[in-house]
Amino acid sequence: MVSRIIPVEPFDLVIFGGTGDLARRKILPGLYRRFCAGQMPDDARVIGAARGDLSDDDFRDMVGAAIEEFVPKDRRDAKTIKEFISRLHFVTVDAKGTDGWDALAKLVRKDVVQAFYFSVGPSLFGDLATRLHKHKIANAEARLVVEKPFGRDLETAKALNAVLASSFDEGQIYRIDHYLGKETVQNLMAVRFANVLFEPLWNAQYIDHVQITVAETVSVDGRGAYYDKSGAMRDMVQNHLMQLLCLTAMEPPSRFDPDAVRDEKLKVIRALDAVPVENIVRGQYGPGDDVEGYVEHSENPDTKTESFIAMKVDISNWRWKGTPFYLRTGKRLKARMSEIVITFKETPHSIFGEDAGSHANVLTIRLQPDEGMDLRVTIKEPGPGGMRLVDVPLDMTFADALGPEAEDVPDAYERLIMDVIRGNQTLFMRGDEVEAAWAWTDPIIAGWTERGDRPQSYEPGSFGPEDALMLLHRDGRRWREIRK
Ligand code: BG6
């Protein structure tokens, strides 16, 4: 495989919340890796901005330590770390006041690509955007990178969009959903739109159902205050699972360009049916041997927040009418496993008779771990004894198929940050898309809130609540196992 690292133009990237958790875990280690890959030009600079009183050197030490902690040892090199951190600067800035803005204005160059990453709580987005504008720091092409959560409902998302729009154009706003930066998620588009094999079958006539699972083993320990207000629906479904659903279900865009792709995703969201209560299962992990339950991680002893949700979603359009999409995500489940499973219909008639068994092709797109795809095809079981059918996998684990470079794929954040610098919005959410996603989500959440529904308890390390299994059983289907 030929490595094609395309260097980007010189840039100043300002990270508001530069000392925060996301910056330390993902953004700065990601930039270091792009630096190692030779993608950062000599005069690219990264500027941390936060409330803390840090010097450039303090910030560099902090980032050096973050790289030690979050970049695997075999990808670290003392000399390169030193070179990378020499590109870093720090400015103390008060997002809600006047301190630091003049210093930032002096530091940020006007004649390079400017990117401002809002790695802070959404309550500060408006303040930051307004001050960047007011202090004339941002030039006309400056890019704003906005982290999730983008609002907590339609109303707050609209307000956020409006406040950003008062200082910046939509073409400058990069709303991050890091699932769109994952290698396999983009591969889903390549598989669908760069092969003739699947697209003719990619519809309700040939696909029985689709399952999208994002299972995690982590708990919400340490994030209880945030999670209590969000739950799995806001934290995962409204954004990450919705994006996976959109890319699976959308019509082929005419070009792989930002608005063509986002127009098609938007149409899918707008075609989603309201979800009746019987098609939703909410769960909350209970305590287990030696592990605490959700209640212990929450700030509210009577919490009704869901750490798990499964739902059956119908899309009312010509392509998908009659083919359900089952979504499922949860914390503290049996394994960390994210995948999209497309189960095709059985052949209309089995020429081999009932004894040969019935079989359906299944295409599994594995997001993590072991990124890759697996297509189960039906063949004859070898040997004598007549025609017995058996399913075998055509497995393509990217690391096996594409060699060591496939193991070195950029992390979602690395890719997305470089897209910001390049000015490519294809993998970012447009304002109307986020609003449409909330418009679908809001009544679902309002339903269980008004009814006062309590999520069902499930055992840590399990597949989630029993009722989630029933959601498929009652349709004569079953979930793919959550496996290690
Ligand atoms: C985040 C959610 O957006 O995505 C977290 O807030 C979740 O709750 C995380 O754990 C999952 O991301 P990934 O890349 O580890 O699958």
GROMACS .gro file of C-alpha atoms in nm, residues 37 46 56 81 83 89 135 185 261 264 298 405 422:
model
   13
   37ALA     CA    1   0.375   1.145   0.987
   46VAL     CA    2  -0.073   2.492   1.812
   56ASP     CA    3   0.448   2.813   2.723
   81ILE     CA    4   0.831   1.493   2.102
   83GLU     CA    5   1.040   1.914   1.824
   89HIS     CA    6   0.222   2.807   2.286
  135HIS     CA    7  -1.139   4.112   1.904
  185VAL     CA    8  -1.715   0.445   0.885
  261VAL     CA    9  -2.320   1.398   0.139
  264GLU     CA   10  -2.846   1.286   0.165
  298SER     CA   11  -2.475   0.919   3.943
  405GLU     CA   12   0.005   0.042   0.727
  422ARG     CA   13  -0.777   2.141   0.469
   0.00000   0.00000   0.00000
